[in-house]
Amino acid sequence: MEKSVLSIDKLSIGFESKNGIEPITRNVSLSLNKGETLALVGESGSGKSVTANAILKLLPKHSTKYLTGTVTFGKSNLLNCSERKLRGIRGSRIGMIFQEPMVSLNPLHKIGKQLTETLAVHQGLRKRQAEEVAISWLGKVGIRFPEQKILAYPHELSGGERQRVMIAMALINEPEVLIADEPTTALDVSVQAQILELLKNLQKELGMAMLFITHDLSIVRSIADRVAVMLDGSIIETGPCCEVFSSPKHEYTKTLISSDPKGRPVPVSGSTSPLLSIKDLKVWFPIKSGIFKRISSHIKAVTDMNFTLEVGQAIGIVGESGSGKSTTGLALLRLLNSEGSVSFLGKELQGLNRRAMLPYRSQLQVVFQDPFSALNPRMSVADVIGEGVRVHEKLSESEIDIKICTVMNDVGLVPEMRFRYPNELSGGQRQRVAIARALILNPQFILLDEPTSSLDRTVQAQVLELLKKLQKQYDLSYLFISHDLSVVRSLCHYTIVMKDGRVVEQGETEAIFSAPKDKYTQQLVALSCL
């Protein structure tokens, strides 16, 4: 039997709370062999990320209790290692890709500095040599114009680009073990396929072992050798990937496998009327150069975008990261400067100042892609959800609390959680808080920017059903930005495909899926069916 390169044995972890120590994982045992990929799957809050972070002792020191068990790497129990020894292992011998790149990347430093820093620490490379390696790795993970992007700050990159930077940062020192916590969450299907292929090739080349945490079972099928299923902090089933998928033993595993997005969009009533009309929308960012910083060129983020969103309709926008999807959404909400016409219920929004836009803000809501960076870490869940109500409605605190509890129930959160803070929630729970914050104002339009990307399939299905229910009940209209075409097909009546800032194809969703005309659309649809 092959010796494990990393072994977790009967690991139990608890977090300190007002009521004592709350158990999070219970007797978790996993082994990882050289060159093997082990997928760890389960619902948000099941303990997957806690288990992964425990390997390198990245959990909060003041509140985490390692109750039982060991984490063996080489000859060392990592739970007993000194901080100095762990620093030598982290990022060098064990790399990690975190779930939320905007939180993990330093917003004050350029991408290049953050990549070269780890090369200087672990390999002792000089600045120029390290920069060459960093540019090479940015190219390997599919970032266009790496020589330019190495000079960018994290906020200047798209969500997918930030995730790819995290992948490059984790692999740049060619570790023996890679812990990948939802590494393809923010990526569209075409780039996702490239990244998975890259990871498999590097794994084969380096003999690298990989612990792959994901909620997307289609990825598990394509990349994993073995799979472990987690529920309520315990491993309930483990085995070779083909066996678990073909004949799952546990009822929960069967539920996970059968929980892909289903159904079709909510029927739109016959008497529809335009809610939002976009004509010739253009968002170009100037590039300044020279001593006098004159505009020398432009980044053409969005060019000539046109569509009309009807009351009760859902339009999906799909395309590569950096194609202009999120920029389009932010522009129509007047959160980015743009040219062209943005009309809401016949009223032109372009040119309105901040005060004039305020009455429309409650009707035009947004759920962002990265829930952790979108939620104020110093505010409780109740404060986050109720913030908009306090601005737009004159209600007593007891009335606000009732609304908060109601909307939390609607999105599948226990109202007692309203006293917690974002860092005390799982990724899926944080996303549901973000959705509740948008829903509480009863808007007519919601921009959904990858709202289900961080959710496991079972919760994703619940959220999609919730969105459909609310859409039917209140004639809500959605602009749904996603890289998951199966989700778009389930929710959206109309689909727009973008590439390099332009629309390459648009039409009724079923027509796009059944007979795509553009080669790029054909590629996306083919990859989504794998």
PDB file of C-alpha atoms in Angstrom, residues 3 31 55 149 181 193 415 445:
ATOM      1  CA  LYS A   3       2.431   5.606   1.913  1.00  0.00           C
ATOM      2  CA  SER A  31      -5.283  10.186   3.658  1.00  0.00           C
ATOM      3  CA  ILE A  55      -3.967  21.317   8.106  1.00  0.00           C
ATOM      4  CA  LYS A 149      -1.669  42.623 -15.113  1.00  0.00           C
ATOM      5  CA  ASP A 181     -10.586  25.301  -1.634  1.00  0.00           C
ATOM      6  CA  ALA A 193     -11.634  23.539 -18.064  1.00  0.00           C
ATOM      7  CA  PRO A 415     -33.148  34.002  12.493  1.00  0.00           C
ATOM      8  CA  PHE A 445     -34.940  44.637 -10.280  1.00  0.00           C
TER       9      PHE A 445
END
